[in-house]
Short mmCIF file of the C-alpha atoms (twelve columns), coordinates in Angstrom:
data_MODEL
# 
_entry.id   MODEL 
# 
loop_
_atom_site.group_PDB 
_atom_site.id 
_atom_site.type_symbol 
_atom_site.label_atom_id 
_atom_site.label_alt_id 
_atom_site.label_comp_id 
_atom_site.label_asym_id 
_atom_site.label_seq_id 
_atom_site.Cartn_x 
_atom_site.Cartn_y 
_atom_site.Cartn_z 
_atom_site.pdbx_PDB_model_num 
ATOM 1   C CA . MET A 1   0.000  0.000  0.000   1 
ATOM 2   C CA . ARG A 2   2.892  2.293  0.846   1 
ATOM 3   C CA . PHE A 3   4.532  1.631  -2.550  1 
ATOM 4   C CA . LYS A 4   1.220  2.255  -4.302  1 
ATOM 5   C CA . SER A 5   0.861  5.622  -2.559  1 
ATOM 6   C CA . LEU A 6   4.441  6.535  -3.428  1 
ATOM 7   C CA . ALA A 7   3.880  5.648  -7.074  1 
ATOM 8   C CA . LEU A 8   0.716  7.756  -7.130  1 
ATOM 9   C CA . ALA A 9   2.540  10.710 -5.569  1 
ATOM 10  C CA . LEU A 10  5.370  10.422 -8.099  1 
ATOM 11  C CA . GLY A 11  2.852  10.221 -10.905 1 
ATOM 12  C CA . LEU A 12  1.129  13.390 -9.736  1 
ATOM 13  C CA . ALA A 13  4.495  15.176 -9.460  1 
ATOM 14  C CA . VAL A 14  5.476  14.179 -12.998 1 
ATOM 15  C CA . SER A 15  2.072  15.215 -14.292 1 
ATOM 16  C CA . ALA A 16  2.316  18.616 -12.597 1 
ATOM 17  C CA . THR A 17  5.799  19.175 -13.992 1 
ATOM 18  C CA . ALA A 18  4.647  18.253 -17.482 1 
ATOM 19  C CA . GLY A 19  1.856  20.814 -17.247 1 
ATOM 20  C CA . GLN A 20  4.177  23.672 -16.349 1 
ATOM 21  C CA . ALA A 21  5.417  26.061 -19.025 1 
ATOM 22  C CA . GLN A 22  9.012  25.812 -20.121 1 
ATOM 23  C CA . SER A 23  11.142 28.549 -18.530 1 
ATOM 24  C CA . VAL A 24  13.378 30.447 -20.914 1 
ATOM 25  C CA . ASP A 25  16.491 32.485 -20.216 1 
ATOM 26  C CA . VAL A 26  17.715 33.990 -23.463 1 
ATOM 27  C CA . THR A 27  19.387 37.115 -24.825 1 
ATOM 28  C CA . LEU A 28  17.699 39.137 -27.568 1 
ATOM 29  C CA . SER A 29  19.964 41.356 -29.687 1 
ATOM 30  C CA . GLY A 30  18.061 44.377 -30.956 1 
ATOM 31  C CA . GLY A 31  19.008 47.930 -31.898 1 
ATOM 32  C CA . ASN A 32  19.514 51.288 -30.233 1 
ATOM 33  C CA . PRO A 33  18.324 51.761 -26.631 1 
ATOM 34  C CA . GLY A 34  14.936 53.482 -26.535 1 
ATOM 35  C CA . GLY A 35  14.014 52.561 -30.119 1 
ATOM 36  C CA . LEU A 36  11.110 50.394 -31.246 1 
ATOM 37  C CA . TRP A 37  13.175 47.231 -31.094 1 
ATOM 38  C CA . SER A 38  14.016 47.823 -27.432 1 
ATOM 39  C CA . LEU A 39  10.276 48.263 -26.780 1 
ATOM 40  C CA . LEU A 40  9.605  45.005 -28.610 1 
ATOM 41  C CA . GLY A 41  12.209 43.328 -26.423 1 
ATOM 42  C CA . ALA A 42  10.375 44.501 -23.309 1 
ATOM 43  C CA . GLY A 43  7.055  43.287 -24.710 1 
ATOM 44  C CA . MET A 44  8.472  39.868 -25.543 1 
ATOM 45  C CA . ASP A 45  9.937  39.588 -22.057 1 
ATOM 46  C CA . ARG A 46  6.512  40.332 -20.556 1 
ATOM 47  C CA . ALA A 47  4.918  37.763 -22.877 1 
ATOM 48  C CA . ALA A 48  7.400  35.102 -21.757 1 
ATOM 49  C CA . LYS A 49  6.843  35.964 -18.072 1 
ATOM 50  C CA . ALA A 50  3.075  35.732 -18.540 1 
ATOM 51  C CA . ASN A 51  3.525  32.027 -19.278 1 
ATOM 52  C CA . ASP A 52  6.261  31.472 -16.705 1 
ATOM 53  C CA . PRO A 53  7.307  34.121 -14.158 1 
ATOM 54  C CA . ASP A 54  10.811 32.652 -14.072 1 
ATOM 55  C CA . SER A 55  11.391 33.317 -17.776 1 
ATOM 56  C CA . VAL A 56  13.765 36.097 -18.803 1 
ATOM 57  C CA . ILE A 57  14.438 37.677 -22.197 1 
ATOM 58  C CA . THR A 58  17.404 40.017 -21.737 1 
ATOM 59  C CA . TYR A 59  17.607 42.809 -24.311 1 
ATOM 60  C CA . GLN A 60  21.046 43.607 -25.711 1 
ATOM 61  C CA . ALA A 61  21.493 46.886 -27.601 1 
ATOM 62  C CA . THR A 62  23.506 46.516 -30.811 1 
ATOM 63  C CA . GLY A 63  24.105 48.267 -34.098 1 
ATOM 64  C CA . GLY A 64  20.956 46.719 -35.574 1 
ATOM 65  C CA . GLY A 65  20.022 43.915 -37.944 1 
ATOM 66  C CA . PHE A 66  23.342 43.460 -39.749 1 
ATOM 67  C CA . ALA A 67  25.173 43.270 -36.419 1 
ATOM 68  C CA . ASN A 68  22.583 40.843 -35.076 1 
ATOM 69  C CA . ILE A 69  23.036 38.521 -38.034 1 
ATOM 70  C CA . GLY A 70  26.769 38.524 -37.350 1 
ATOM 71  C CA . LEU A 71  26.106 37.550 -33.725 1 
ATOM 72  C CA . LEU A 72  23.707 34.807 -34.787 1 
ATOM 73  C CA . ALA A 73  26.132 33.484 -37.386 1 
ATOM 74  C CA . ALA A 74  28.792 33.163 -34.684 1 
ATOM 75  C CA . ASN A 75  26.279 31.705 -32.178 1 
ATOM 76  C CA . ARG A 76  27.010 34.603 -29.814 1 
ATOM 77  C CA . THR A 77  23.360 35.478 -29.144 1 
ATOM 78  C CA . ASP A 78  20.180 33.461 -28.675 1 
ATOM 79  C CA . LEU A 79  17.805 35.715 -30.600 1 
ATOM 80  C CA . GLY A 80  18.113 38.676 -32.919 1 
ATOM 81  C CA . LEU A 81  15.705 41.208 -34.391 1 
ATOM 82  C CA . VAL A 82  16.451 41.389 -38.093 1 
ATOM 83  C CA . HIS A 83  14.866 42.987 -41.164 1 
ATOM 84  C CA . ASP A 84  13.735 40.598 -43.884 1 
ATOM 85  C CA . ALA A 85  15.855 42.526 -46.395 1 
ATOM 86  C CA . GLU A 86  18.959 41.996 -44.251 1 
ATOM 87  C CA . ILE A 87  18.255 38.268 -44.083 1 
ATOM 88  C CA . GLN A 88  17.980 38.120 -47.868 1 
ATOM 89  C CA . LEU A 89  21.433 39.655 -48.243 1 
ATOM 90  C CA . ALA A 90  22.880 37.345 -45.586 1 
ATOM 91  C CA . LEU A 91  21.480 34.195 -47.182 1 
ATOM 92  C CA . SER A 92  23.140 35.017 -50.489 1 
ATOM 93  C CA . GLY A 93  26.387 36.267 -48.936 1 
ATOM 94  C CA . GLN A 94  26.069 39.791 -50.343 1 
ATOM 95  C CA . GLU A 95  27.750 42.794 -48.706 1 
ATOM 96  C CA . PRO A 96  28.309 43.356 -45.861 1 
ATOM 97  C CA . PHE A 97  28.567 39.560 -45.495 1 
ATOM 98  C CA . SER A 98  31.628 37.747 -46.794 1 
ATOM 99  C CA . ALA A 99  29.815 34.399 -47.139 1 
ATOM 100 C CA . PRO A 100 26.255 33.071 -46.909 1 
ATOM 101 C CA . VAL A 101 24.844 32.789 -43.375 1 
ATOM 102 C CA . GLU A 102 23.130 29.414 -43.198 1 
ATOM 103 C CA . ASN A 103 22.259 28.750 -39.546 1 
ATOM 104 C CA . MET A 104 19.310 31.150 -39.083 1 
ATOM 105 C CA . GLN A 105 15.758 30.033 -38.299 1 
ATOM 106 C CA . ALA A 106 12.662 32.126 -37.625 1 
ATOM 107 C CA . ILE A 107 10.671 32.379 -34.407 1 
ATOM 108 C CA . GLY A 108 8.098  34.908 -35.617 1 
ATOM 109 C CA . TYR A 109 7.423  37.958 -37.778 1 
ATOM 110 C CA . MET A 110 6.840  41.135 -35.775 1 
ATOM 111 C CA . TYR A 111 5.809  43.598 -38.481 1 
ATOM 112 C CA . ASN A 112 5.873  44.176 -42.237 1 
ATOM 113 C CA . TRP A 113 4.617  47.754 -42.411 1 
ATOM 114 C CA . ALA A 114 7.722  49.964 -42.545 1 
ATOM 115 C CA . PRO A 115 7.287  51.455 -46.040 1 
ATOM 116 C CA . MET A 116 9.921  53.314 -48.004 1 
ATOM 117 C CA . HIS A 117 9.150  57.045 -48.275 1 
ATOM 118 C CA . PHE A 118 10.692 59.550 -50.680 1 
ATOM 119 C CA . PHE A 119 9.926  63.151 -49.632 1 
ATOM 120 C CA . LEU A 120 10.963 65.860 -52.112 1 
ATOM 121 C CA . ASN A 121 10.959 69.612 -51.535 1 
ATOM 122 C CA . SER A 122 7.755  70.897 -53.183 1 
ATOM 123 C CA . LYS A 123 9.475  73.863 -54.838 1 
ATOM 124 C CA . MET A 124 11.998 71.618 -56.572 1 
ATOM 125 C CA . ALA A 125 9.304  69.112 -57.511 1 
ATOM 126 C CA . GLU A 126 7.300  71.871 -59.175 1 
ATOM 127 C CA . GLU A 127 10.276 73.545 -60.866 1 
ATOM 128 C CA . TYR A 128 11.492 70.313 -62.457 1 
ATOM 129 C CA . ASP A 129 8.085  68.644 -62.907 1 
ATOM 130 C CA . ILE A 130 8.882  65.686 -60.659 1 
ATOM 131 C CA . ASP A 131 6.096  63.594 -59.171 1 
ATOM 132 C CA . SER A 132 7.583  60.116 -59.492 1 
ATOM 133 C CA . LEU A 133 10.905 58.499 -58.639 1 
ATOM 134 C CA . ASP A 134 11.646 57.864 -62.309 1 
ATOM 135 C CA . ASP A 135 11.335 61.576 -63.149 1 
ATOM 136 C CA . ILE A 136 14.466 62.504 -61.202 1 
ATOM 137 C CA . ALA A 137 17.164 61.207 -63.549 1 
ATOM 138 C CA . SER A 138 15.729 62.816 -66.696 1 
ATOM 139 C CA . SER A 139 14.754 66.067 -64.971 1 
ATOM 140 C CA . GLY A 140 18.304 67.344 -64.617 1 
ATOM 141 C CA . ALA A 141 17.441 68.535 -61.106 1 
ATOM 142 C CA . PRO A 142 20.453 69.165 -58.811 1 
ATOM 143 C CA . ILE A 143 18.909 67.270 -55.914 1 
ATOM 144 C CA . THR A 144 20.761 66.654 -52.671 1 
ATOM 145 C CA . ILE A 145 19.337 63.361 -51.410 1 
ATOM 146 C CA . GLY A 146 19.420 62.152 -47.820 1 
ATOM 147 C CA . ILE A 147 20.246 58.426 -47.529 1 
ATOM 148 C CA . ASN A 148 20.415 56.576 -44.239 1 
ATOM 149 C CA . ARG A 149 23.830 55.857 -42.787 1 
ATOM 150 C CA . SER A 150 25.972 52.959 -43.977 1 
ATOM 151 C CA . GLY A 151 25.008 49.809 -42.139 1 
ATOM 152 C CA . ASN A 152 21.305 50.710 -42.085 1 
ATOM 153 C CA . ILE A 153 19.358 48.545 -44.539 1 
ATOM 154 C CA . THR A 154 17.060 51.396 -45.591 1 
ATOM 155 C CA . GLY A 155 20.072 53.113 -47.146 1 
ATOM 156 C CA . ASN A 156 20.744 50.018 -49.268 1 
ATOM 157 C CA . VAL A 157 17.096 49.837 -50.295 1 
ATOM 158 C CA . ALA A 158 16.842 53.539 -51.173 1 
ATOM 159 C CA . LEU A 159 19.943 53.404 -53.361 1 
ATOM 160 C CA . PHE A 160 18.660 50.282 -55.114 1 
ATOM 161 C CA . MET A 161 15.245 51.850 -55.781 1 
ATOM 162 C CA . LEU A 162 16.725 55.078 -57.094 1 
ATOM 163 C CA . GLU A 163 19.055 53.178 -59.407 1 
ATOM 164 C CA . ALA A 164 16.188 50.957 -60.574 1 
ATOM 165 C CA . ALA A 165 14.373 54.218 -61.428 1 
ATOM 166 C CA . GLY A 166 17.372 55.347 -63.520 1 
ATOM 167 C CA . LEU A 167 19.258 57.465 -60.989 1 
ATOM 168 C CA . ASP A 168 22.741 56.215 -60.167 1 
ATOM 169 C CA . GLU A 169 25.359 58.316 -58.405 1 
ATOM 170 C CA . ALA A 170 27.063 59.324 -61.659 1 
ATOM 171 C CA . THR A 171 23.812 60.639 -63.122 1 
ATOM 172 C CA . LEU A 172 22.946 62.482 -59.920 1 
ATOM 173 C CA . GLU A 173 26.366 64.154 -59.817 1 
ATOM 174 C CA . SER A 174 26.180 65.102 -63.481 1 
ATOM 175 C CA . ASN A 175 22.934 66.901 -62.646 1 
ATOM 176 C CA . GLY A 176 24.720 68.781 -59.881 1 
ATOM 177 C CA . GLY A 177 23.271 66.729 -57.029 1 
ATOM 178 C CA . SER A 178 24.730 64.437 -54.396 1 
ATOM 179 C CA . PHE A 179 23.930 61.873 -51.720 1 
ATOM 180 C CA . VAL A 180 24.197 62.794 -48.046 1 
ATOM 181 C CA . ARG A 181 24.388 60.049 -45.416 1 
ATOM 182 C CA . ALA A 182 22.211 60.872 -42.399 1 
ATOM 183 C CA . GLY A 183 19.923 59.100 -39.949 1 
ATOM 184 C CA . ALA A 184 16.160 59.515 -39.823 1 
ATOM 185 C CA . ASN A 185 16.015 62.418 -37.364 1 
ATOM 186 C CA . GLU A 186 19.042 64.098 -38.933 1 
ATOM 187 C CA . GLN A 187 17.344 64.104 -42.325 1 
ATOM 188 C CA . GLY A 188 14.436 66.029 -40.841 1 
ATOM 189 C CA . ASP A 189 16.797 68.713 -39.554 1 
ATOM 190 C CA . LEU A 190 18.659 68.833 -42.875 1 
ATOM 191 C CA . MET A 191 15.399 69.229 -44.797 1 
ATOM 192 C CA . GLN A 192 14.263 72.022 -42.508 1 
ATOM 193 C CA . ASP A 193 17.592 73.851 -42.921 1 
ATOM 194 C CA . GLY A 194 17.568 73.408 -46.711 1 
ATOM 195 C CA . ARG A 195 20.751 71.325 -46.683 1 
ATOM 196 C CA . ILE A 196 19.047 68.426 -48.467 1 
ATOM 197 C CA . ASP A 197 16.185 68.468 -50.957 1 
ATOM 198 C CA . MET A 198 14.986 64.909 -50.489 1 
ATOM 199 C CA . ALA A 199 14.625 62.616 -47.478 1 
ATOM 200 C CA . THR A 200 14.414 58.840 -47.855 1 
ATOM 201 C CA . ASN A 201 13.691 56.207 -45.264 1 
ATOM 202 C CA . GLY A 202 11.752 53.051 -44.520 1 
ATOM 203 C CA . ILE A 203 9.907  53.343 -41.218 1 
ATOM 204 C CA . PHE A 204 6.316  53.504 -39.997 1 
ATOM 205 C CA . ILE A 205 3.833  55.972 -41.454 1 
ATOM 206 C CA . GLY A 206 3.729  59.043 -39.248 1 
ATOM 207 C CA . HIS A 207 7.018  58.258 -37.513 1 
ATOM 208 C CA . ALA A 208 8.292  61.263 -35.539 1 
ATOM 209 C CA . SER A 209 11.021 61.974 -38.113 1 
ATOM 210 C CA . PHE A 210 8.441  61.972 -40.929 1 
ATOM 211 C CA . ARG A 211 6.058  64.174 -38.957 1 
ATOM 212 C CA . ALA A 212 8.866  66.684 -38.464 1 
ATOM 213 C CA . ILE A 213 9.525  66.775 -42.205 1 
ATOM 214 C CA . ASP A 214 5.837  67.071 -43.055 1 
ATOM 215 C CA . GLU A 215 5.135  69.772 -40.472 1 
ATOM 216 C CA . ASN A 216 8.263  71.900 -40.873 1 
ATOM 217 C CA . THR A 217 8.923  71.787 -44.613 1 
ATOM 218 C CA . ASP A 218 6.789  71.933 -47.754 1 
ATOM 219 C CA . VAL A 219 7.278  68.481 -49.298 1 
ATOM 220 C CA . VAL A 220 5.563  66.015 -51.622 1 
ATOM 221 C CA . LEU A 221 5.654  62.250 -51.355 1 
ATOM 222 C CA . LEU A 222 6.879  60.845 -54.659 1 
ATOM 223 C CA . GLU A 223 5.177  58.028 -56.542 1 
ATOM 224 C CA . ILE A 224 7.157  54.854 -57.212 1 
ATOM 225 C CA . PRO A 225 6.870  52.934 -60.491 1 
ATOM 226 C CA . GLN A 226 5.494  49.409 -60.211 1 
ATOM 227 C CA . ASP A 227 8.533  47.856 -61.888 1 
ATOM 228 C CA . VAL A 228 10.778 49.458 -59.246 1 
ATOM 229 C CA . ILE A 229 8.621  48.041 -56.451 1 
ATOM 230 C CA . GLU A 230 8.691  44.574 -57.995 1 
ATOM 231 C CA . ALA A 231 12.453 44.651 -58.564 1 
ATOM 232 C CA . THR A 232 13.037 45.761 -54.976 1 
ATOM 233 C CA . ASN A 233 10.830 43.034 -53.533 1 
ATOM 234 C CA . LYS A 234 12.633 40.428 -55.618 1 
ATOM 235 C CA . GLU A 235 16.043 41.694 -54.503 1 
ATOM 236 C CA . PHE A 236 15.287 42.096 -50.796 1 
ATOM 237 C CA . GLY A 237 12.434 39.690 -50.035 1 
ATOM 238 C CA . THR A 238 10.191 42.589 -49.014 1 
ATOM 239 C CA . SER A 239 6.518  43.156 -49.855 1 
ATOM 240 C CA . ALA A 240 4.316  45.676 -51.632 1 
ATOM 241 C CA . TYR A 241 2.627  48.323 -49.496 1 
ATOM 242 C CA . THR A 242 0.314  51.297 -49.941 1 
ATOM 243 C CA . ILE A 243 0.639  54.558 -48.019 1 
ATOM 244 C CA . PRO A 244 -2.991 55.719 -47.791 1 
ATOM 245 C CA . ALA A 245 -4.014 59.105 -49.200 1 
ATOM 246 C CA . GLY A 246 -3.969 61.816 -46.560 1 
ATOM 247 C CA . SER A 247 -1.205 60.266 -44.509 1 
ATOM 248 C CA . TYR A 248 0.765  63.491 -45.082 1 
ATOM 249 C CA . SER A 249 -0.193 67.097 -45.757 1 
ATOM 250 C CA . ASN A 250 0.297  67.272 -49.534 1 
ATOM 251 C CA . GLN A 251 -0.697 63.665 -50.266 1 
ATOM 252 C CA . ASP A 252 -4.017 63.518 -52.098 1 
ATOM 253 C CA . ALA A 253 -3.664 59.993 -53.477 1 
ATOM 254 C CA . ASP A 254 -2.491 56.583 -52.336 1 
ATOM 255 C CA . ILE A 255 1.227  55.988 -52.859 1 
ATOM 256 C CA . ASN A 256 2.263  52.450 -53.774 1 
ATOM 257 C CA . THR A 257 5.648  51.460 -52.415 1 
ATOM 258 C CA . MET A 258 7.302  48.519 -50.657 1 
ATOM 259 C CA . ALA A 259 7.779  47.877 -46.979 1 
ATOM 260 C CA . LEU A 260 10.443 46.332 -44.831 1 
ATOM 261 C CA . GLY A 261 9.534  43.869 -42.115 1 
ATOM 262 C CA . ALA A 262 11.304 42.619 -39.008 1 
ATOM 263 C CA . MET A 263 11.310 39.249 -37.323 1 
ATOM 264 C CA . VAL A 264 12.723 37.411 -34.343 1 
ATOM 265 C CA . VAL A 265 15.442 35.046 -35.527 1 
ATOM 266 C CA . THR A 266 17.362 32.304 -33.753 1 
ATOM 267 C CA . THR A 267 19.790 29.615 -34.889 1 
ATOM 268 C CA . ASP A 268 19.652 25.875 -35.428 1 
ATOM 269 C CA . GLN A 269 21.476 25.516 -32.080 1 
ATOM 270 C CA . MET A 270 18.436 26.539 -30.022 1 
ATOM 271 C CA . GLU A 271 16.727 23.630 -28.259 1 
ATOM 272 C CA . ASP A 272 13.296 22.764 -29.615 1 
ATOM 273 C CA . ALA A 273 11.697 23.178 -26.171 1 
ATOM 274 C CA . VAL A 274 13.007 26.746 -25.848 1 
ATOM 275 C CA . ALA A 275 11.862 27.774 -29.330 1 
ATOM 276 C CA . GLU A 276 8.489  26.175 -28.645 1 
ATOM 277 C CA . ALA A 277 8.129  28.050 -25.357 1 
ATOM 278 C CA . LEU A 278 9.015  31.362 -26.996 1 
ATOM 279 C CA . ALA A 279 6.584  30.971 -29.892 1 
ATOM 280 C CA . LYS A 280 3.855  29.805 -27.519 1 
ATOM 281 C CA . ALA A 281 4.402  32.780 -25.216 1 
ATOM 282 C CA . PHE A 282 4.375  35.291 -28.081 1 
ATOM 283 C CA . LEU A 283 1.237  33.747 -29.570 1 
ATOM 284 C CA . GLU A 284 -0.726 33.384 -26.340 1 
ATOM 285 C CA . ASN A 285 0.301  36.778 -24.965 1 
ATOM 286 C CA . ILE A 286 0.365  38.759 -28.188 1 
ATOM 287 C CA . ASP A 287 -1.249 41.768 -26.486 1 
ATOM 288 C CA . GLU A 288 1.957  42.269 -24.480 1 
ATOM 289 C CA . ILE A 289 3.784  42.842 -27.758 1 
ATOM 290 C CA . ARG A 290 0.991  44.843 -29.389 1 
ATOM 291 C CA . GLY A 291 0.964  47.207 -26.437 1 
ATOM 292 C CA . VAL A 292 4.552  48.442 -26.719 1 
ATOM 293 C CA . HIS A 293 3.792  51.033 -29.434 1 
ATOM 294 C CA . GLY A 294 0.769  52.261 -31.352 1 
ATOM 295 C CA . ALA A 295 2.247  50.967 -34.611 1 
ATOM 296 C CA . MET A 296 2.269  47.413 -33.245 1 
ATOM 297 C CA . LYS A 297 -1.524 47.189 -32.903 1 
ATOM 298 C CA . GLN A 298 -1.625 45.588 -36.352 1 
ATOM 299 C CA . LEU A 299 0.248  42.502 -35.157 1 
ATOM 300 C CA . THR A 300 -1.818 39.325 -35.536 1 
ATOM 301 C CA . PRO A 301 -1.090 35.591 -35.202 1 
ATOM 302 C CA . GLU A 302 -1.441 35.329 -38.972 1 
ATOM 303 C CA . LEU A 303 1.180  38.050 -39.475 1 
ATOM 304 C CA . MET A 304 3.570  36.268 -37.114 1 
ATOM 305 C CA . VAL A 305 3.733  33.286 -39.480 1 
ATOM 306 C CA . SER A 306 3.632  35.177 -42.786 1 
ATOM 307 C CA . GLN A 307 7.382  35.585 -43.341 1 
ATOM 308 C CA . THR A 308 8.820  33.659 -46.298 1 
ATOM 309 C CA . VAL A 309 12.580 34.268 -46.217 1 
ATOM 310 C CA . LEU A 310 13.558 31.710 -43.536 1 
ATOM 311 C CA . PRO A 311 12.434 28.276 -42.334 1 
ATOM 312 C CA . PHE A 312 10.796 28.346 -38.930 1 
ATOM 313 C CA . HIS A 313 12.654 26.735 -36.057 1 
ATOM 314 C CA . PRO A 314 11.082 23.264 -35.547 1 
ATOM 315 C CA . GLY A 315 9.955  24.220 -32.032 1 
ATOM 316 C CA . ALA A 316 8.166  27.348 -33.270 1 
ATOM 317 C CA . GLU A 317 6.795  25.481 -36.276 1 
ATOM 318 C CA . LYS A 318 5.143  22.938 -33.962 1 
ATOM 319 C CA . VAL A 319 3.352  25.707 -32.061 1 
ATOM 320 C CA . TYR A 320 2.047  27.326 -35.249 1 
ATOM 321 C CA . LYS A 321 0.931  23.985 -36.676 1 
ATOM 322 C CA . ASP A 322 -0.882 23.097 -33.454 1 
ATOM 323 C CA . ALA A 323 -2.628 26.490 -33.614 1 
ATOM 324 C CA . GLY A 324 -3.706 25.847 -37.200 1 
ATOM 325 C CA . LEU A 325 -1.746 28.837 -38.492 1 
ATOM 326 C CA . ILE A 326 0.447  26.841 -40.873 1 
ATOM 327 C CA . GLU A 327 0.118  23.423 -42.473 1 
# 
């Protein structure tokens, strides 16, 4: 009888343990402190703790997606926030990577609504009859164009799109223009001071840097030819996007463009149980992630599984299959 009671007690203990959530203790490499990615890190940590109070996701500030891929490639971080366009370059071994990065696996997509914007000074747009990206090269306009700093993927994308629209650096210089490397907030200041004529970036509609440009300078949002959008999506693994009419002061019509997305990435070294616990926590406590910023309200379970550039980690894949989100 004593052995029977002991066996029953052990059985109950095993059953209780099996029902508990898997604790996680991982490092997430993100971007600058105080930016959206650091907010996402805090939201993911809260989501993990909601399933198990002992879980910890420690946010590590880095130089951004390219740096995070380098850390993942060297297995020096557990998780990294990375743009889909950066992953595409890494998989094919394009600059800044010296060889293909082959150990990355996805945990979940966080957003895909950071569209490329091209704001041009209204006076120059009117003087040279420019309303589309492909008008710039043939216009002869001496445009000084703000491009994000080296190492930021939006700079790569902007240069590619401009060249696809016929404007390479040689053509721009022959027209008397130039490229100026500057971050998002810097471009707003440069536009306001008249030191650049065009600002380019790929971040959320109504981002503070875009609001500053729209409110403090007279600008138009340029149209983007469909063939440029398609070429960009093919090159970077990004997706088409529409900036609705009225998003900015002088924008009377929808503007078709493309948008960057960002996802949580791990490596094939992560244990299945840990990846499963992370995906389960993010899915079941998605409101913790949605609540970090107004722009994240669009996040849905369906969006989390919609990325196409990487295979999902087997642990995360199991969660999404069990939830009926993927086959």
